[in-house]
């Protein structure tokens, strides 16, 4: 009987061990409670500077040229006619061909038969004639400085061989630049119902064009002399942009202006894409659909110039670059398991987020939201290891995210690691199933042994008693 009790005790101990070992090991490696940074929801804050700003035009936009940040938007995605601002794309494609080595600024072009393609009555022109031989650089000045429509067709044939192929290239390049609401139908912007764009798309185009030194040199030139050609005497060109040049129109000159292009048709209204640089900052403005207004003193207020200048001045005085988040931000602590050195590790931001903001907005009023990649970390943890991210936003505007990194290293305990490996082993489904099968088999074998083994022993005792009886009778004789 003692053997049976011992066997049953061992079996019960094995059952208990198999069922409780994973739980015990889990308790050994259970992570502590996390302590994230406190996040207080903040309502969006608005700039009164932006709310109060309005431009006297159908559409307008102001963009930081260096970052692409939109500072001001007034119907900027509304499709409108660009008029001669179109010539920015035409000139840029010619300059890009020069940069690729396909053309040279000194190439002498023989003007082809499409020189006057869609150049209607009243067009701005420099009277470039078919068969005239003129340098590519001089044609660029005719197109951008003097806004000559036929010069754009000359550039188109030089680059693509035909105007149609060049217009297709214009639309292809517009797509590459993300100008989703733009379609070009000609090279110069003379009115066509199928020729349209937006202030936003023009800003994208101008920002790209201003990356080219040749383009910048031309659009900042107040004047330029085209040497005499085989069919024309020397041409004196003067910039049509009154922010750059006072030759045509006075009263709008802006000392910080660096371009870019005027445009006007009865359908488009008065338009101007302008740029300016001041104190290391570069801005691009686009004003579409402005008006020329007769004043009581007999002068004319040309709003494309006055509003562009006002918009640029406002941009320089009302915005500044501010730091929204840097490495001083502490994102809280995250639990660490499998270590005896530390139960937590701190997380701090890595890097810096800056943004150009209206001066009346304080980044301290923005929402800062940290997120951990996991509820806990397993040691070892390396200093600088990415453990999450932190995001800065104001309402629906997200300014960016930084990685959250561990501020210290945490070594691993080999004992806790081994115990965790054992726990993981026993946590596997197939191991649990195998344990159950083994324990069930052990229980069945024990039950069978108890039942059938007892019967065999009982039968043996009965046979031994009968033989003893026979022996006793023989002795009594």
GROMACS .gro file of C-alpha atoms in nm:
model
  477
    1UNK     CA    1   0.000   0.000   0.000
    2UNK     CA    2   0.289   0.239   0.069
    3UNK     CA    3   0.410   0.191  -0.288
    4UNK     CA    4   0.067   0.285  -0.423
    5UNK     CA    5   0.054   0.598  -0.210
    6UNK     CA    6   0.403   0.696  -0.325
    7UNK     CA    7   0.313   0.649  -0.692
    8UNK     CA    8  -0.007   0.848  -0.659
    9UNK     CA    9   0.183   1.127  -0.484
   10UNK     CA   10   0.445   1.146  -0.758
   11UNK     CA   11   0.175   1.152  -1.025
   12UNK     CA   12  -0.010   1.433  -0.849
   13UNK     CA   13   0.316   1.628  -0.816
   14UNK     CA   14   0.386   1.586  -1.188
   15UNK     CA   15   0.038   1.706  -1.275
   16UNK     CA   16   0.073   2.010  -1.052
   17UNK     CA   17   0.416   2.093  -1.192
   18UNK     CA   18   0.300   2.063  -1.552
   19UNK     CA   19   0.003   2.290  -1.488
   20UNK     CA   20   0.166   2.549  -1.263
   21UNK     CA   21   0.520   2.585  -1.403
   22UNK     CA   22   0.424   2.821  -1.691
   23UNK     CA   23   0.223   3.034  -1.449
   24UNK     CA   24   0.511   3.052  -1.204
   25UNK     CA   25   0.758   3.143  -1.477
   26UNK     CA   26   0.519   3.405  -1.611
   27UNK     CA   27   0.509   3.564  -1.268
   28UNK     CA   28   0.890   3.570  -1.266
   29UNK     CA   29   0.906   3.772  -1.594
   30UNK     CA   30   0.585   3.979  -1.579
   31UNK     CA   31   0.662   4.338  -1.686
   32UNK     CA   32   0.602   4.627  -1.447
   33UNK     CA   33   0.349   4.895  -1.519
   34UNK     CA   34   0.440   5.155  -1.783
   35UNK     CA   35   0.468   5.526  -1.708
   36UNK     CA   36   0.407   5.718  -2.032
   37UNK     CA   37   0.433   6.094  -2.059
   38UNK     CA   38   0.115   6.272  -1.962
   39UNK     CA   39  -0.078   6.376  -2.273
   40UNK     CA   40  -0.340   6.646  -2.228
   41UNK     CA   41  -0.569   6.690  -2.530
   42UNK     CA   42  -0.546   7.043  -2.669
   43UNK     CA   43  -0.796   7.225  -2.886
   44UNK     CA   44  -0.666   7.354  -3.223
   45UNK     CA   45  -0.531   7.709  -3.214
   46UNK     CA   46  -0.581   7.950  -3.502
   47UNK     CA   47  -0.379   8.245  -3.625
   48UNK     CA   48  -0.550   8.582  -3.629
   49UNK     CA   49  -0.287   8.697  -3.876
   50UNK     CA   50  -0.411   8.440  -4.127
   51UNK     CA   51  -0.776   8.511  -4.054
   52UNK     CA   52  -0.733   8.881  -4.118
   53UNK     CA   53  -0.540   8.848  -4.445
   54UNK     CA   54  -0.721   8.891  -4.776
   55UNK     CA   55  -0.586   8.959  -5.125
   56UNK     CA   56  -0.781   9.162  -5.380
   57UNK     CA   57  -0.773   8.899  -5.653
   58UNK     CA   58  -0.964   8.591  -5.759
   59UNK     CA   59  -0.696   8.356  -5.627
   60UNK     CA   60  -0.364   8.384  -5.447
   61UNK     CA   61  -0.101   8.180  -5.269
   62UNK     CA   62   0.219   8.245  -5.075
   63UNK     CA   63   0.479   7.969  -5.046
   64UNK     CA   64   0.812   7.939  -4.869
   65UNK     CA   65   1.039   7.854  -5.163
   66UNK     CA   66   1.294   7.663  -4.956
   67UNK     CA   67   1.056   7.422  -4.782
   68UNK     CA   68   0.748   7.432  -5.002
   69UNK     CA   69   0.535   7.532  -4.701
   70UNK     CA   70   0.212   7.705  -4.801
   71UNK     CA   71   0.185   8.017  -4.585
   72UNK     CA   72  -0.131   8.165  -4.736
   73UNK     CA   73  -0.403   8.015  -4.955
   74UNK     CA   74  -0.694   8.198  -5.115
   75UNK     CA   75  -0.881   7.985  -5.370
   76UNK     CA   76  -0.540   7.844  -5.460
   77UNK     CA   77  -0.683   7.521  -5.607
   78UNK     CA   78  -0.943   7.695  -5.823
   79UNK     CA   79  -0.877   7.642  -6.194
   80UNK     CA   80  -0.808   7.966  -6.382
   81UNK     CA   81  -0.632   8.085  -6.696
   82UNK     CA   82  -0.259   8.157  -6.645
   83UNK     CA   83  -0.199   8.381  -6.949
   84UNK     CA   84   0.175   8.449  -7.001
   85UNK     CA   85   0.279   8.286  -6.672
   86UNK     CA   86   0.270   7.979  -6.898
   87UNK     CA   87   0.609   8.090  -7.028
   88UNK     CA   88   0.771   7.979  -6.702
   89UNK     CA   89   0.711   7.617  -6.803
   90UNK     CA   90   0.827   7.675  -7.162
   91UNK     CA   91   1.151   7.842  -7.057
   92UNK     CA   92   1.217   7.586  -6.784
   93UNK     CA   93   1.191   7.295  -7.029
   94UNK     CA   94   1.440   7.465  -7.261
   95UNK     CA   95   1.681   7.528  -6.972
   96UNK     CA   96   1.645   7.167  -6.856
   97UNK     CA   97   1.740   7.054  -7.208
   98UNK     CA   98   2.050   7.273  -7.179
   99UNK     CA   99   2.132   7.121  -6.839
  100UNK     CA  100   2.106   6.772  -6.992
  101UNK     CA  101   2.352   6.873  -7.266
  102UNK     CA  102   2.096   6.843  -7.545
  103UNK     CA  103   2.119   7.214  -7.623
  104UNK     CA  104   2.351   7.504  -7.545
  105UNK     CA  105   2.266   7.863  -7.458
  106UNK     CA  106   2.498   7.965  -7.742
  107UNK     CA  107   2.326   7.747  -8.002
  108UNK     CA  108   2.211   7.956  -8.298
  109UNK     CA  109   1.856   7.855  -8.388
  110UNK     CA  110   1.708   7.895  -8.733
  111UNK     CA  111   1.347   7.990  -8.666
  112UNK     CA  112   1.100   7.739  -8.810
  113UNK     CA  113   0.760   7.760  -8.974
  114UNK     CA  114   0.559   7.731  -8.650
  115UNK     CA  115   0.695   8.056  -8.508
  116UNK     CA  116   0.352   8.224  -8.512
  117UNK     CA  117   0.148   7.920  -8.403
  118UNK     CA  118  -0.160   8.048  -8.213
  119UNK     CA  119  -0.008   8.394  -8.177
  120UNK     CA  120  -0.329   8.595  -8.202
  121UNK     CA  121  -0.401   8.960  -8.256
  122UNK     CA  122  -0.276   9.181  -7.975
  123UNK     CA  123  -0.018   8.927  -7.865
  124UNK     CA  124   0.299   9.039  -7.697
  125UNK     CA  125   0.575   8.991  -7.954
  126UNK     CA  126   0.931   9.074  -8.055
  127UNK     CA  127   0.862   9.014  -8.423
  128UNK     CA  128   1.086   8.708  -8.453
  129UNK     CA  129   1.055   8.587  -8.813
  130UNK     CA  130   1.072   8.251  -8.984
  131UNK     CA  131   1.428   8.193  -9.108
  132UNK     CA  132   1.579   8.431  -8.853
  133UNK     CA  133   1.894   8.304  -8.687
  134UNK     CA  134   1.906   8.381  -8.315
  135UNK     CA  135   2.085   8.240  -8.012
  136UNK     CA  136   1.889   8.019  -7.771
  137UNK     CA  137   1.978   8.244  -7.475
  138UNK     CA  138   1.842   8.548  -7.660
  139UNK     CA  139   1.517   8.365  -7.732
  140UNK     CA  140   1.483   8.287  -7.358
  141UNK     CA  141   1.517   8.657  -7.275
  142UNK     CA  142   1.258   8.742  -7.539
  143UNK     CA  143   1.017   8.494  -7.381
  144UNK     CA  144   1.068   8.580  -7.013
  145UNK     CA  145   1.181   8.944  -7.005
  146UNK     CA  146   0.974   9.086  -7.290
  147UNK     CA  147   0.703   8.813  -7.280
  148UNK     CA  148   0.718   8.748  -7.655
  149UNK     CA  149   0.468   8.478  -7.753
  150UNK     CA  150   0.640   8.371  -8.074
  151UNK     CA  151   0.968   8.320  -7.883
  152UNK     CA  152   0.798   8.034  -7.697
  153UNK     CA  153   0.720   7.855  -8.024
  154UNK     CA  154   1.085   7.897  -8.125
  155UNK     CA  155   1.192   7.731  -7.798
  156UNK     CA  156   0.937   7.453  -7.849
  157UNK     CA  157   1.077   7.362  -8.192
  158UNK     CA  158   1.433   7.379  -8.062
  159UNK     CA  159   1.357   7.135  -7.781
  160UNK     CA  160   1.103   6.895  -7.933
  161UNK     CA  161   1.103   6.956  -8.309
  162UNK     CA  162   0.738   7.062  -8.315
  163UNK     CA  163   0.499   7.266  -8.106
  164UNK     CA  164   0.259   6.973  -8.058
  165UNK     CA  165   0.531   6.748  -7.921
  166UNK     CA  166   0.650   7.027  -7.695
  167UNK     CA  167   0.301   7.091  -7.553
  168UNK     CA  168   0.279   6.719  -7.475
  169UNK     CA  169   0.611   6.753  -7.293
  170UNK     CA  170   0.473   7.052  -7.099
  171UNK     CA  171   0.182   6.843  -6.973
  172UNK     CA  172   0.409   6.550  -6.893
  173UNK     CA  173   0.637   6.774  -6.685
  174UNK     CA  174   0.336   6.927  -6.512
  175UNK     CA  175   0.231   6.579  -6.405
  176UNK     CA  176   0.579   6.506  -6.274
  177UNK     CA  177   0.566   6.823  -6.063
  178UNK     CA  178   0.229   6.731  -5.912
  179UNK     CA  179   0.037   6.998  -6.103
  180UNK     CA  180  -0.283   6.794  -6.091
  181UNK     CA  181  -0.522   7.071  -6.197
  182UNK     CA  182  -0.323   7.194  -6.496
  183UNK     CA  183  -0.357   7.142  -6.871
  184UNK     CA  184  -0.150   7.325  -7.131
  185UNK     CA  185  -0.280   7.377  -7.487
  186UNK     CA  186  -0.007   7.607  -7.620
  187UNK     CA  187   0.343   7.729  -7.536
  188UNK     CA  188   0.272   8.090  -7.440
  189UNK     CA  189  -0.066   8.127  -7.268
  190UNK     CA  190  -0.267   8.304  -7.538
  191UNK     CA  191  -0.627   8.234  -7.439
  192UNK     CA  192  -0.757   7.883  -7.502
  193UNK     CA  193  -1.046   7.721  -7.315
  194UNK     CA  194  -0.836   7.404  -7.269
  195UNK     CA  195  -0.541   7.594  -7.124
  196UNK     CA  196  -0.577   7.629  -6.746
  197UNK     CA  197  -0.404   7.584  -6.412
  198UNK     CA  198  -0.426   7.697  -6.048
  199UNK     CA  199  -0.233   7.931  -5.822
  200UNK     CA  200  -0.106   7.628  -5.629
  201UNK     CA  201   0.017   7.453  -5.944
  202UNK     CA  202   0.187   7.771  -6.064
  203UNK     CA  203   0.369   7.793  -5.732
  204UNK     CA  204   0.493   7.435  -5.779
  205UNK     CA  205   0.614   7.521  -6.131
  206UNK     CA  206   0.786   7.843  -6.025
  207UNK     CA  207   0.956   7.679  -5.728
  208UNK     CA  208   1.105   7.419  -5.964
  209UNK     CA  209   1.206   7.678  -6.224
  210UNK     CA  210   1.383   7.892  -5.963
  211UNK     CA  211   1.615   7.599  -5.891
  212UNK     CA  212   1.792   7.680  -6.219
  213UNK     CA  213   2.054   7.955  -6.210
  214UNK     CA  214   1.994   8.050  -6.573
  215UNK     CA  215   1.624   8.099  -6.506
  216UNK     CA  216   1.692   8.310  -6.196
  217UNK     CA  217   1.938   8.527  -6.386
  218UNK     CA  218   1.688   8.601  -6.661
  219UNK     CA  219   1.382   8.676  -6.442
  220UNK     CA  220   1.578   8.916  -6.221
  221UNK     CA  221   1.716   9.113  -6.517
  222UNK     CA  222   1.564   9.458  -6.551
  223UNK     CA  223   1.668   9.481  -6.916
  224UNK     CA  224   1.858   9.293  -7.185
  225UNK     CA  225   1.993   9.363  -7.533
  226UNK     CA  226   1.947   9.103  -7.804
  227UNK     CA  227   2.217   9.148  -8.067
  228UNK     CA  228   2.118   9.209  -8.426
  229UNK     CA  229   2.035   8.901  -8.630
  230UNK     CA  230   2.022   8.826  -9.002
  231UNK     CA  231   1.662   8.955  -9.014
  232UNK     CA  232   1.636   9.206  -8.733
  233UNK     CA  233   1.829   9.489  -8.576
  234UNK     CA  234   1.928   9.478  -8.208
  235UNK     CA  235   1.636   9.451  -7.965
  236UNK     CA  236   1.618   9.635  -7.631
  237UNK     CA  237   1.414   9.433  -7.383
  238UNK     CA  238   1.268   9.556  -7.053
  239UNK     CA  239   1.113   9.340  -6.783
  240UNK     CA  240   0.732   9.353  -6.766
  241UNK     CA  241   0.740   9.287  -6.389
  242UNK     CA  242   0.697   9.622  -6.210
  243UNK     CA  243   0.831   9.471  -5.886
  244UNK     CA  244   1.166   9.426  -6.064
  245UNK     CA  245   1.175   9.704  -6.323
  246UNK     CA  246   1.038  10.061  -6.328
  247UNK     CA  247   1.086  10.107  -6.702
  248UNK     CA  248   0.723  10.039  -6.796
  249UNK     CA  249   0.532  10.105  -6.472
  250UNK     CA  250   0.639  10.290  -6.158
  251UNK     CA  251   0.519  10.282  -5.800
  252UNK     CA  252   0.548   9.910  -5.733
  253UNK     CA  253   0.920   9.845  -5.723
  254UNK     CA  254   1.018   9.606  -5.443
  255UNK     CA  255   1.383   9.598  -5.346
  256UNK     CA  256   1.371   9.231  -5.243
  257UNK     CA  257   1.196   9.108  -5.560
  258UNK     CA  258   1.374   8.840  -5.763
  259UNK     CA  259   1.119   8.768  -6.041
  260UNK     CA  260   0.920   8.600  -6.189
  261UNK     CA  261   0.655   8.648  -6.463
  262UNK     CA  262   0.356   8.861  -6.551
  263UNK     CA  263   0.049   8.756  -6.745
  264UNK     CA  264  -0.276   8.911  -6.861
  265UNK     CA  265  -0.564   8.844  -7.096
  266UNK     CA  266  -0.925   8.961  -7.075
  267UNK     CA  267  -1.024   8.612  -6.961
  268UNK     CA  268  -0.739   8.563  -6.710
  269UNK     CA  269  -0.732   8.913  -6.569
  270UNK     CA  270  -0.412   9.061  -6.434
  271UNK     CA  271  -0.176   8.788  -6.307
  272UNK     CA  272   0.168   8.777  -6.150
  273UNK     CA  273   0.396   8.507  -6.020
  274UNK     CA  274   0.651   8.686  -5.802
  275UNK     CA  275   0.946   8.595  -5.584
  276UNK     CA  276   1.151   8.775  -5.324
  277UNK     CA  277   1.450   8.707  -5.098
  278UNK     CA  278   1.512   8.873  -4.762
  279UNK     CA  279   1.729   8.781  -4.462
  280UNK     CA  280   1.803   8.437  -4.601
  281UNK     CA  281   1.437   8.357  -4.669
  282UNK     CA  282   1.284   8.304  -5.013
  283UNK     CA  283   0.915   8.344  -5.089
  284UNK     CA  284   0.702   8.284  -5.397
  285UNK     CA  285   0.363   8.448  -5.445
  286UNK     CA  286   0.101   8.395  -5.713
  287UNK     CA  287  -0.187   8.636  -5.773
  288UNK     CA  288  -0.447   8.552  -6.039
  289UNK     CA  289  -0.745   8.745  -6.166
  290UNK     CA  290  -0.656   9.087  -6.023
  291UNK     CA  291  -0.783   9.410  -6.173
  292UNK     CA  292  -0.654   9.745  -6.292
  293UNK     CA  293  -0.860  10.009  -6.110
  294UNK     CA  294  -0.887  10.372  -6.223
  295UNK     CA  295  -0.819  10.613  -5.937
  296UNK     CA  296  -0.979  10.953  -5.879
  297UNK     CA  297  -0.645  11.124  -5.940
  298UNK     CA  298  -0.626  10.981  -6.291
  299UNK     CA  299  -0.375  10.706  -6.206
  300UNK     CA  300  -0.437  10.333  -6.232
  301UNK     CA  301  -0.402  10.091  -5.940
  302UNK     CA  302  -0.252   9.775  -6.079
  303UNK     CA  303  -0.355   9.518  -5.821
  304UNK     CA  304  -0.147   9.231  -5.957
  305UNK     CA  305   0.161   9.429  -5.852
  306UNK     CA  306   0.029   9.604  -5.540
  307UNK     CA  307  -0.126   9.287  -5.394
  308UNK     CA  308   0.176   9.071  -5.477
  309UNK     CA  309   0.407   9.321  -5.307
  310UNK     CA  310   0.176   9.340  -5.005
  311UNK     CA  311   0.156   8.961  -4.984
  312UNK     CA  312   0.534   8.922  -4.995
  313UNK     CA  313   0.590   9.193  -4.734
  314UNK     CA  314   0.328   9.035  -4.510
  315UNK     CA  315   0.497   8.698  -4.547
  316UNK     CA  316   0.835   8.828  -4.435
  317UNK     CA  317   0.695   9.024  -4.139
  318UNK     CA  318   0.431   8.779  -4.016
  319UNK     CA  319   0.610   8.442  -4.026
  320UNK     CA  320   0.920   8.295  -3.867
  321UNK     CA  321   1.081   7.955  -3.823
  322UNK     CA  322   1.005   7.805  -3.483
  323UNK     CA  323   1.122   7.487  -3.309
  324UNK     CA  324   0.826   7.266  -3.229
  325UNK     CA  325   1.010   6.973  -3.072
  326UNK     CA  326   1.369   6.869  -3.002
  327UNK     CA  327   1.575   6.618  -2.803
  328UNK     CA  328   1.489   6.785  -2.472
  329UNK     CA  329   1.142   6.626  -2.490
  330UNK     CA  330   1.100   6.331  -2.248
  331UNK     CA  331   0.839   6.081  -2.363
  332UNK     CA  332   0.807   5.884  -2.038
  333UNK     CA  333   0.931   5.541  -1.935
  334UNK     CA  334   0.873   5.200  -2.084
  335UNK     CA  335   0.893   4.872  -1.883
  336UNK     CA  336   1.190   4.639  -1.932
  337UNK     CA  337   1.180   4.265  -1.864
  338UNK     CA  338   1.456   4.003  -1.824
  339UNK     CA  339   1.684   4.240  -1.634
  340UNK     CA  340   1.781   4.272  -1.268
  341UNK     CA  341   1.944   4.613  -1.325
  342UNK     CA  342   1.633   4.815  -1.414
  343UNK     CA  343   1.261   4.770  -1.454
  344UNK     CA  344   1.219   5.078  -1.675
  345UNK     CA  345   1.406   5.280  -1.934
  346UNK     CA  346   1.339   5.645  -2.021
  347UNK     CA  347   1.252   5.757  -2.375
  348UNK     CA  348   1.346   6.092  -2.527
  349UNK     CA  349   1.299   6.251  -2.867
  350UNK     CA  350   1.576   6.226  -3.125
  351UNK     CA  351   1.619   6.515  -3.368
  352UNK     CA  352   1.429   6.838  -3.418
  353UNK     CA  353   1.107   6.954  -3.582
  354UNK     CA  354   1.089   7.309  -3.714
  355UNK     CA  355   0.809   7.485  -3.895
  356UNK     CA  356   0.740   7.824  -4.045
  357UNK     CA  357   0.451   7.963  -3.842
  358UNK     CA  358   0.257   8.286  -3.807
  359UNK     CA  359   0.418   8.493  -3.535
  360UNK     CA  360   0.102   8.485  -3.323
  361UNK     CA  361   0.110   8.104  -3.286
  362UNK     CA  362   0.298   7.948  -2.992
  363UNK     CA  363   0.422   7.589  -3.043
  364UNK     CA  364   0.358   7.528  -2.672
  365UNK     CA  365  -0.013   7.529  -2.760
  366UNK     CA  366   0.025   7.242  -3.006
  367UNK     CA  367  -0.060   6.877  -2.936
  368UNK     CA  368   0.240   6.654  -2.859
  369UNK     CA  369   0.157   6.281  -2.862
  370UNK     CA  370   0.411   6.009  -2.773
  371UNK     CA  371   0.356   5.646  -2.877
  372UNK     CA  372   0.559   5.340  -2.776
  373UNK     CA  373   0.618   5.058  -3.024
  374UNK     CA  374   0.537   4.796  -2.758
  375UNK     CA  375   0.401   4.778  -2.403
  376UNK     CA  376   0.741   4.662  -2.275
  377UNK     CA  377   1.097   4.587  -2.389
  378UNK     CA  378   1.306   4.277  -2.338
  379UNK     CA  379   1.660   4.330  -2.218
  380UNK     CA  380   1.918   4.390  -2.350
  381UNK     CA  381   1.824   4.747  -2.443
  382UNK     CA  382   2.081   4.967  -2.618
  383UNK     CA  383   2.111   5.339  -2.553
  384UNK     CA  384   1.963   5.518  -2.854
  385UNK     CA  385   1.743   5.220  -2.947
  386UNK     CA  386   1.417   5.333  -3.109
  387UNK     CA  387   1.126   5.256  -2.878
  388UNK     CA  388   0.849   5.471  -3.028
  389UNK     CA  389   0.771   5.807  -3.184
  390UNK     CA  390   0.629   6.144  -3.084
  391UNK     CA  391   0.408   6.353  -3.313
  392UNK     CA  392   0.337   6.726  -3.314
  393UNK     CA  393   0.004   6.849  -3.451
  394UNK     CA  394  -0.240   7.136  -3.438
  395UNK     CA  395  -0.590   7.022  -3.524
  396UNK     CA  396  -0.573   6.839  -3.857
  397UNK     CA  397  -0.227   6.977  -3.937
  398UNK     CA  398   0.053   6.733  -3.854
  399UNK     CA  399   0.393   6.901  -3.847
  400UNK     CA  400   0.600   6.585  -3.817
  401UNK     CA  401   0.724   6.304  -3.593
  402UNK     CA  402   1.049   6.220  -3.417
  403UNK     CA  403   1.178   5.885  -3.297
  404UNK     CA  404   1.167   5.817  -2.925
  405UNK     CA  405   1.491   5.648  -2.820
  406UNK     CA  406   1.611   5.480  -2.501
  407UNK     CA  407   1.817   5.713  -2.282
  408UNK     CA  408   2.020   5.431  -2.121
  409UNK     CA  409   2.139   5.077  -2.185
  410UNK     CA  410   1.990   4.791  -1.982
  411UNK     CA  411   2.175   4.459  -1.951
  412UNK     CA  412   2.001   4.121  -1.961
  413UNK     CA  413   1.990   3.876  -1.671
  414UNK     CA  414   2.089   3.533  -1.801
  415UNK     CA  415   1.887   3.358  -1.529
  416UNK     CA  416   1.569   3.546  -1.610
  417UNK     CA  417   1.637   3.493  -1.978
  418UNK     CA  418   1.667   3.113  -1.932
  419UNK     CA  419   1.353   3.105  -1.721
  420UNK     CA  420   1.174   3.300  -1.990
  421UNK     CA  421   1.292   3.051  -2.252
  422UNK     CA  422   1.148   2.768  -2.042
  423UNK     CA  423   0.822   2.957  -2.006
  424UNK     CA  424   0.806   3.017  -2.378
  425UNK     CA  425   0.866   2.647  -2.435
  426UNK     CA  426   0.580   2.547  -2.208
  427UNK     CA  427   0.357   2.819  -2.354
  428UNK     CA  428   0.366   2.655  -2.696
  429UNK     CA  429   0.039   2.486  -2.786
  430UNK     CA  430   0.197   2.160  -2.896
  431UNK     CA  431   0.389   2.134  -2.568
  432UNK     CA  432   0.073   2.190  -2.367
  433UNK     CA  433  -0.108   1.930  -2.574
  434UNK     CA  434   0.179   1.685  -2.529
  435UNK     CA  435   0.174   1.739  -2.153
  436UNK     CA  436  -0.197   1.674  -2.144
  437UNK     CA  437  -0.155   1.354  -2.348
  438UNK     CA  438   0.128   1.233  -2.123
  439UNK     CA  439  -0.068   1.308  -1.807
  440UNK     CA  440  -0.379   1.138  -1.943
  441UNK     CA  441  -0.180   0.831  -2.039
  442UNK     CA  442  -0.016   0.826  -1.697
  443UNK     CA  443  -0.356   0.848  -1.532
  444UNK     CA  444  -0.494   0.564  -1.749
  445UNK     CA  445  -0.192   0.345  -1.674
  446UNK     CA  446  -0.225   0.417  -1.305
  447UNK     CA  447  -0.593   0.335  -1.306
  448UNK     CA  448  -0.533   0.014  -1.500
  449UNK     CA  449  -0.254  -0.088  -1.272
  450UNK     CA  450  -0.466  -0.022  -0.967
  451UNK     CA  451  -0.764  -0.217  -1.101
  452UNK     CA  452  -0.607  -0.513  -1.273
  453UNK     CA  453  -0.305  -0.542  -1.049
  454UNK     CA  454  -0.531  -0.576  -0.742
  455UNK     CA  455  -0.734  -0.856  -0.909
  456UNK     CA  456  -0.423  -1.055  -0.988
  457UNK     CA  457  -0.303  -1.025  -0.632
  458UNK     CA  458  -0.643  -1.131  -0.496
  459UNK     CA  459  -0.649  -1.440  -0.725
  460UNK     CA  460  -0.302  -1.547  -0.611
  461UNK     CA  461  -0.405  -1.532  -0.246
  462UNK     CA  462  -0.705  -1.757  -0.312
  463UNK     CA  463  -0.496  -2.021  -0.490
  464UNK     CA  464  -0.244  -2.027  -0.206
  465UNK     CA  465  -0.519  -2.096   0.059
  466UNK     CA  466  -0.660  -2.396  -0.128
  467UNK     CA  467  -0.318  -2.571  -0.146
  468UNK     CA  468  -0.269  -2.518   0.222
  469UNK     CA  469  -0.599  -2.691   0.292
  470UNK     CA  470  -0.493  -3.000   0.104
  471UNK     CA  471  -0.169  -3.019   0.300
  472UNK     CA  472  -0.352  -2.991   0.628
  473UNK     CA  473  -0.584  -3.284   0.547
  474UNK     CA  474  -0.291  -3.507   0.462
  475UNK     CA  475  -0.130  -3.440   0.797
  476UNK     CA  476  -0.448  -3.520   0.983
  477UNK     CA  477  -0.437  -3.869   0.841
   0.00000   0.00000   0.00000
